[in-house]
Coordinates of C-alpha atoms in Angstrom, one line a residue:
M773 CA 0.1 0.0 0.0
D774 CA 1.4 3.4 -1.0
K775 CA 1.5 5.9 1.9
E776 CA 1.4 9.5 1.4
R777 CA 4.1 11.0 3.7
D778 CA 4.3 14.5 4.9
D779 CA 8.0 15.0 5.7
G780 CA 9.2 17.4 3.2
A781 CA 11.0 19.6 6.0
P782 CA 13.7 21.9 4.8
E783 CA 17.5 21.1 5.3
A784 CA 18.4 24.4 6.6
G785 CA 19.5 22.9 9.8
P786 CA 18.6 23.6 13.5
D787 CA 20.6 26.9 13.6
V788 CA 17.7 28.6 11.7
V789 CA 16.5 29.2 15.3
N790 CA 18.3 32.4 16.6
D791 CA 19.8 32.7 20.2
I792 CA 19.0 35.8 22.3
P793 CA 22.3 37.0 24.1
N794 CA 22.2 37.4 27.7
E795 CA 22.2 41.1 29.4
A796 CA 25.9 41.4 29.4
G797 CA 26.1 40.6 25.8
E798 CA 27.7 37.2 26.3
P799 CA 26.8 34.2 23.9
P800 CA 24.0 32.1 25.5
R801 CA 24.7 29.1 27.1
R802 CA 24.4 25.9 25.1
E803 CA 21.9 23.4 26.1
P804 CA 22.2 19.7 25.9
V805 CA 21.0 18.3 22.6
F806 CA 18.3 16.2 24.3
N807 CA 17.3 18.9 26.8
L808 CA 13.5 18.5 25.5
A809 CA 10.5 19.9 27.0
P810 CA 8.6 17.1 29.0
V811 CA 5.6 17.2 26.6
V812 CA 7.8 17.2 23.4
T813 CA 9.5 14.2 24.8
V814 CA 6.0 12.6 25.2
F815 CA 5.0 13.2 21.6
A816 CA 8.3 11.9 20.5
L817 CA 8.3 8.7 22.5
A818 CA 4.7 8.2 21.2
C819 CA 5.7 8.4 17.5
I820 CA 8.8 6.2 18.2
G821 CA 7.0 3.6 20.2
I822 CA 4.4 3.5 17.6
F823 CA 6.9 3.0 14.6
A824 CA 8.6 0.3 16.6
L825 CA 5.3 -1.4 17.1
Q826 CA 4.7 -1.3 13.3
A827 CA 8.3 -2.4 12.3
L828 CA 9.0 -5.0 14.8
W829 CA 5.8 -6.8 16.0
L830 CA 2.7 -6.2 13.7
G831 CA 4.0 -7.7 10.4
P832 CA 2.4 -6.5 7.0
Q833 CA -1.2 -7.5 7.9
G834 CA -1.0 -5.7 11.2
E835 CA 0.5 -2.7 9.9
A836 CA -2.2 -2.4 7.0
W837 CA -4.8 -2.9 10.0
L838 CA -3.1 0.0 11.8
I839 CA -2.9 2.2 8.7
L840 CA -6.4 1.6 7.5
R841 CA -7.9 2.6 10.9
F842 CA -5.6 5.3 12.2
A843 CA -4.1 7.2 9.0
F844 CA -5.9 9.9 7.4
L845 CA -7.8 8.6 4.1
P846 CA -9.9 11.2 2.5
I847 CA -11.8 8.6 0.6
R848 CA -13.2 7.5 3.9
Y849 CA -15.5 10.5 4.1
T850 CA -16.5 11.0 0.3
G851 CA -16.7 7.0 -0.6
P852 CA -19.4 4.6 0.2
Y853 CA -18.3 4.0 3.7
L854 CA -19.9 4.3 7.1
L855 CA -18.4 7.2 9.3
D856 CA -17.2 5.2 12.3
A857 CA -15.0 6.0 15.4
Y858 CA -12.0 5.7 13.1
A859 CA -13.1 8.7 10.9
A860 CA -13.6 10.9 14.1
V861 CA -9.9 10.1 15.4
S862 CA -7.9 9.8 12.2
P863 CA -7.6 13.4 11.5
L864 CA -5.4 13.3 14.7
T865 CA -4.0 9.9 15.0
Y866 CA -2.4 10.0 11.5
S867 CA 0.3 12.3 13.1
F868 CA 1.7 9.7 15.2
L869 CA 2.2 7.1 12.3
H870 CA 5.2 7.1 10.0
G871 CA 6.2 5.5 6.7
G872 CA 9.7 4.7 7.3
I873 CA 12.9 5.2 9.6
A874 CA 13.8 8.2 7.5
H875 CA 10.6 9.8 7.8
L876 CA 10.3 9.3 11.7
A877 CA 14.0 10.6 12.0
V878 CA 13.4 13.8 10.0
N879 CA 10.3 14.6 11.9
M880 CA 11.7 14.1 15.3
I881 CA 14.7 16.2 14.6
W882 CA 12.5 19.1 13.5
L883 CA 10.1 18.4 16.6
A884 CA 13.1 18.8 18.9
A885 CA 14.3 22.0 17.1
F886 CA 10.8 23.9 17.0
G887 CA 8.7 22.0 19.5
S888 CA 10.6 22.5 22.7
P889 CA 11.2 26.4 22.4
L890 CA 7.2 26.6 21.7
A891 CA 6.3 24.2 24.5
N892 CA 8.2 26.1 26.9
R893 CA 6.5 29.4 25.7
I894 CA 3.2 28.3 25.7
G895 CA 3.0 25.4 28.3
A896 CA 2.2 21.7 28.0
M897 CA -1.6 21.8 27.7
R898 CA -1.6 24.5 25.2
F899 CA 1.1 22.6 23.1
V900 CA -1.1 19.4 23.1
L901 CA -3.8 21.7 21.7
F902 CA -1.7 23.3 19.3
W903 CA -0.3 19.9 17.8
G904 CA -3.9 19.0 17.4
A905 CA -4.9 22.1 15.7
G906 CA -1.9 21.7 13.3
A907 CA -2.5 18.2 12.5
L908 CA -6.3 19.0 11.9
A909 CA -5.5 21.9 9.6
A910 CA -2.8 19.9 7.7
A911 CA -5.3 17.2 7.1
G912 CA -8.1 19.5 6.3
L913 CA -6.2 21.2 3.5
H914 CA -5.1 17.9 2.2
F915 CA -8.8 16.8 2.2
V916 CA -9.9 19.8 0.5
L917 CA -7.5 19.4 -2.4
H918 CA -7.7 15.6 -2.7
P919 CA -11.0 14.6 -1.4
L920 CA -11.2 11.4 -3.5
S921 CA -7.8 10.2 -2.4
A922 CA -7.3 6.7 -1.2
A923 CA -3.6 7.1 -0.3
P924 CA -3.2 7.2 3.5
L925 CA -1.7 10.5 5.0
V926 CA 0.7 9.7 7.8
G927 CA 3.3 11.6 9.7
A928 CA 3.8 14.5 12.1
S929 CA 4.9 17.1 9.8
G930 CA 1.6 18.9 9.4
A931 CA 1.8 19.5 13.3
I932 CA 5.5 20.2 13.1
S933 CA 5.0 22.7 10.2
A934 CA 2.4 24.6 12.6
M935 CA 5.5 25.0 14.9
M936 CA 7.4 26.6 12.1
G937 CA 4.7 28.8 11.3
A938 CA 4.6 29.9 14.9
A939 CA 8.1 30.2 15.1
A940 CA 8.3 32.7 12.3
R941 CA 5.9 35.2 14.3
F942 CA 8.9 35.2 16.8
A943 CA 11.4 35.4 14.0
F944 CA 12.9 32.2 15.3
Q945 CA 14.4 34.0 18.2
V946 CA 14.9 31.8 21.2
D947 CA 15.8 33.2 24.7
R948 CA 18.3 30.8 26.3
R949 CA 18.9 32.7 29.4
Q950 CA 16.3 30.8 31.1
P951 CA 16.6 27.0 32.3
K952 CA 14.0 26.3 29.8
P953 CA 14.6 28.1 26.4
S954 CA 11.7 29.4 24.6
F955 CA 10.7 31.6 21.7
A956 CA 11.6 35.2 22.8
G957 CA 9.5 38.5 23.0
P958 CA 6.0 39.3 21.9
V959 CA 4.2 37.8 18.8
W960 CA 5.5 39.9 15.8
P961 CA 2.9 41.6 13.8
I962 CA 2.5 40.1 10.4
P963 CA 3.8 43.0 8.4
M964 CA 7.0 43.2 10.6
V965 CA 7.5 39.2 10.0
L966 CA 7.1 39.8 6.3
R967 CA 10.0 42.4 6.4
S968 CA 12.3 40.1 8.3
R969 CA 15.1 38.8 6.0
T970 CA 15.6 35.7 8.2
V971 CA 11.7 34.8 8.0
L972 CA 11.6 35.6 4.3
V973 CA 14.7 33.4 3.6
F974 CA 13.4 30.6 5.8
L975 CA 9.9 30.7 4.0
A976 CA 11.4 30.6 0.6
V977 CA 13.5 27.7 1.3
W978 CA 10.8 26.0 3.1
M979 CA 8.4 26.5 0.2
V980 CA 11.0 25.5 -2.6
V981 CA 11.7 22.3 -0.8
N982 CA 7.9 21.4 -0.3
L983 CA 7.2 22.0 -3.9
V984 CA 10.3 20.0 -5.2
T985 CA 9.6 17.2 -2.8
G986 CA 5.9 17.3 -3.5
L987 CA 6.3 17.3 -7.3
G988 CA 8.6 14.2 -6.9
V989 CA 11.6 15.9 -8.5
G990 CA 14.5 13.4 -8.5
A991 CA 12.4 10.7 -6.8
S992 CA 12.1 7.2 -8.1
P993 CA 8.6 6.1 -9.4
D994 CA 8.1 3.9 -6.3
S995 CA 8.8 6.5 -3.8
P996 CA 6.0 7.6 -1.4
Q997 CA 4.3 10.9 -2.5
I998 CA 5.1 13.7 -0.2
A999 CA 1.8 15.6 1.0
W1000 CA 3.3 19.0 0.6
E1001 CA -0.3 20.5 0.8
A1002 CA -0.6 19.2 4.4
H1003 CA 2.5 21.0 5.4
I1004 CA 1.0 24.3 4.0
G1005 CA -2.1 23.9 6.0
G1006 CA -0.1 23.3 9.3
F1007 CA 2.3 26.2 8.7
L1008 CA -0.7 28.7 7.9
L1009 CA -2.5 27.6 11.2
G1010 CA 0.7 28.2 13.4
F1011 CA 1.4 31.4 11.5
F1012 CA -2.1 33.0 12.1
A1013 CA -3.2 31.3 15.2
I1014 CA -0.3 31.3 17.4
R1015 CA -1.7 34.5 19.3
L1016 CA -4.6 32.3 20.5
F1017 CA -2.3 29.8 22.0
D1018 CA 0.4 32.4 23.4
R1019 CA 0.3 33.2 27.0

């Protein structure tokens, strides 16, 4: 079964998140690589644990059962099928499934880079709600553009793209003077964001990477399709709705 993955994250590297120096002008202290916010650790372990279940224990039939029930399939809502409990939960549960080890690894790297500063900023409960909203927005735009698709949508990148959108409203600035580094300052007004060279460069790279991977440039015919539209849905949610989640 082909899976429609949503992993086309940019390759710019974690240093796209800028550091805020301390009051003395000294460079910020460097945190351990795995100094993740607890709620981010929980989400990462959930994704890793589910993938381990898929890869090590379920087997082909069990994995197919998992995908058919918990991945997001647009045709479930537009085809001749009864709307059951899986139709209700799969717009969220798909974000915990992944199509391969590389898919999972890329998403976990970007979750660590963008998720922890956001979680430390808005708190654990708001982060849970933000993840859900990002996943729903990603699945929603994917559904609008592909209402008859039978290809399962899996992956955390829709929710993570929402985190990237939120990060853009802080111009990717992280205050590392506190024990728990978080995105710094107030949420930037949109006109100010769109005048930031850092944000514009990131958006340009992010969009190009999504379009290239989404169109399958350089990919083999058997490669899973990248659901780049889902990334955009998540990003837009995070970019425009972060004020609703900020505290």
